[in-house]
């Protein structure tokens, strides 16, 4: 059994979908689960629909743009607008239109998931129909029939026991007969409401499938040759890395390397399933093996933008002792806001977090009785793993103000402005 994941960039248009289909066809007719993301920037476009809906603007007009994009992709793929795929898409669209007509505005996060999830349903229906068209018979799986989660909308937590049992009873028999095409990113509550696993979550979906199906390996097909020692869009001199360990991958993604979703590694490491990061542009390329060795790794650079530094000062000059630290951590954890860097002083505590205003507001509300709360925005964390010498770091800091720095033998982190 193998699991493939194709991200938005790989299926952004008809040419992309044809390329994906040809990759799938090279790998056989069964024992292959294909997890697909929404096409191109569809998830962002659906976020606009949701925003317009809540702002009482013309959300249907914003959704028409999404429909139009997919209509064009299908006409380009099937050469007609009379194919059966158009009816299937109409059914999905009708559900969204119906939601947008509803006046009853439930919680933002709930509505967000009901609408944003449609991107993956649409793309998987199109990919499955195109594969059938070119003779790669496959079964389309509604992932919500197996991926069971709690109701933390937008950051749903997977119920491993229920999901495993459904994987055994539904997916395993399906995959022994044919290729399975399904959606990344989305799941379902026990009440049958759609959830999502967090933005960019399709890599994670694929890893859950790989774990539960005891796959031989998982491949995520990207627009880069594999894992490099920095995002090539940021670092022109970035070089390809042959293989890295699970440990290195988990560290890199934790610090913000966006090439792999951070939650992807654990399900694979737990069953020692290698992750291959390969290029859909050059499928013959070797790709990076995650789950291998770290041989002479070059310095790996990670840039995390849009950071906020929160400085907490105790109002009454009481020390930041264990209980106070516990209170601070509880507030961040309750808001689901991860601490990317932190530093403690006698009567102060500094936390660097992703600048997500609604979460920061929650933290502030929980702590402002006891602390003065100061926020500095528009900051960047530069992380360098395996830095060879300090000059190397200086080169990146040149021309920037350093606000906070932390150095361990393996890892440098600087908060820069
Ligand atoms: P997907 O299509 O699966 O959503 P992403 O766009 O999320 O793919 O991930 C691929 C992108 O990750 C690349 O285009 C690249 O810009 C970025 N990236 C960030 N860090 C790295 C890295 N260390 N190595 C390779 N690519 C990286
Ligand atoms: N389509 C979702 C997103 O853009 C999930 C993914 O691509 O992994 O966040
Ligand atoms: Mg992505």
Tab-separated table of N, CA and C and ligand atoms in Angstrom, residues 5 7-9 200 203 221-224 226-233 252 257-259, ligand 1:
chain	number	residue	atom	x	y	z
A	5	UNK	N	0.101	12.188	-1.889
A	5	UNK	CA	-0.635	13.423	-1.642
A	5	UNK	C	-0.234	14.458	-2.689
A	7	UNK	N	-0.744	18.377	-3.671
A	7	UNK	CA	-1.160	19.674	-3.125
A	7	UNK	C	-1.783	20.548	-4.204
A	8	UNK	N	-2.254	21.714	-3.737
A	8	UNK	CA	-2.971	22.630	-4.626
A	8	UNK	C	-2.182	23.008	-5.873
A	9	UNK	N	-0.880	23.215	-5.726
A	9	UNK	CA	-0.074	23.665	-6.863
A	9	UNK	C	-0.064	22.614	-7.977
A	200	UNK	N	-3.349	23.888	5.361
A	200	UNK	CA	-2.244	23.084	4.813
A	200	UNK	C	-2.263	21.649	5.349
A	203	UNK	N	-1.204	17.162	3.974
A	203	UNK	CA	-0.049	16.278	4.215
A	203	UNK	C	-0.345	15.374	5.424
A	221	UNK	N	3.871	15.115	-3.333
A	221	UNK	CA	4.355	15.638	-4.609
A	221	UNK	C	4.285	17.155	-4.571
A	222	UNK	N	5.458	17.781	-4.707
A	222	UNK	CA	5.532	19.242	-4.523
A	222	UNK	C	6.125	19.916	-5.750
A	223	UNK	N	6.156	21.242	-5.722
A	223	UNK	CA	6.732	21.997	-6.846
A	223	UNK	C	8.229	22.259	-6.649
A	224	UNK	N	8.846	21.514	-5.729
A	224	UNK	CA	10.295	21.620	-5.485
A	224	UNK	C	10.892	20.212	-5.628
A	226	UNK	N	12.497	18.503	-3.659
A	226	UNK	CA	12.438	17.756	-2.404
A	226	UNK	C	12.632	18.752	-1.277
A	227	UNK	N	13.104	18.269	-0.138
A	227	UNK	CA	13.413	19.169	0.966
A	227	UNK	C	14.756	19.836	0.653
A	228	UNK	N	14.813	21.145	0.847
A	228	UNK	CA	16.046	21.886	0.574
A	228	UNK	C	16.504	22.563	1.865
A	229	UNK	N	17.686	23.180	1.823
A	229	UNK	CA	18.169	23.762	3.082
A	229	UNK	C	17.684	25.205	3.238
A	230	UNK	N	16.466	25.436	2.806
A	230	UNK	CA	15.811	26.730	2.926
A	230	UNK	C	14.768	26.805	1.826
A	231	UNK	N	13.771	27.643	2.046
A	231	UNK	CA	12.746	27.815	1.013
A	231	UNK	C	13.401	28.466	-0.209
A	232	UNK	N	13.394	27.783	-1.363
A	232	UNK	CA	14.072	28.362	-2.540
A	232	UNK	C	13.464	29.687	-2.992
A	233	UNK	N	12.232	29.969	-2.527
A	233	UNK	CA	11.651	31.282	-2.871
A	233	UNK	C	12.300	32.395	-2.054
A	252	UNK	N	12.568	20.780	11.845
A	252	UNK	CA	12.433	21.783	10.775
A	252	UNK	C	11.003	22.297	10.676
A	257	UNK	N	9.399	25.335	8.720
A	257	UNK	CA	9.652	24.978	7.317
A	257	UNK	C	8.332	24.477	6.733
A	258	UNK	N	7.779	25.223	5.787
A	258	UNK	CA	6.411	24.945	5.355
A	258	UNK	C	6.318	23.839	4.313
A	259	UNK	N	7.450	23.260	3.928
A	259	UNK	CA	7.402	22.233	2.884
A	259	UNK	C	6.634	20.982	3.341
B	1	LIG	P1	1.483	22.010	-1.477
B	1	LIG	O1	1.254	22.192	-2.956
B	1	LIG	O2	1.613	20.586	-1.110
B	1	LIG	O3	0.512	22.758	-0.650
B	1	LIG	P2	3.371	23.845	-0.386
B	1	LIG	O4	3.268	25.067	-1.245
B	1	LIG	O5	2.662	23.886	0.913
B	1	LIG	O6	2.916	22.595	-1.227
B	1	LIG	O7	4.897	23.458	-0.148
B	1	LIG	C1	5.854	23.591	-1.162
B	1	LIG	C2	6.594	24.899	-0.972
B	1	LIG	O8	7.310	24.856	0.249
B	1	LIG	C3	7.669	25.175	-1.994
B	1	LIG	O9	7.148	25.810	-3.135
B	1	LIG	C4	8.658	26.072	-1.233
B	1	LIG	O10	8.475	27.431	-1.577
B	1	LIG	C5	8.275	25.894	0.222
B	1	LIG	N1	9.389	25.532	1.110
B	1	LIG	C6	9.578	26.062	2.350
B	1	LIG	N2	10.651	25.555	2.934
B	1	LIG	C7	11.193	24.656	2.060
B	1	LIG	C8	12.304	23.771	2.128
B	1	LIG	N3	13.113	23.723	3.190
B	1	LIG	N4	12.547	22.981	1.060
B	1	LIG	C9	11.739	23.013	-0.021
B	1	LIG	N5	10.669	23.833	-0.135
B	1	LIG	C10	10.378	24.653	0.888
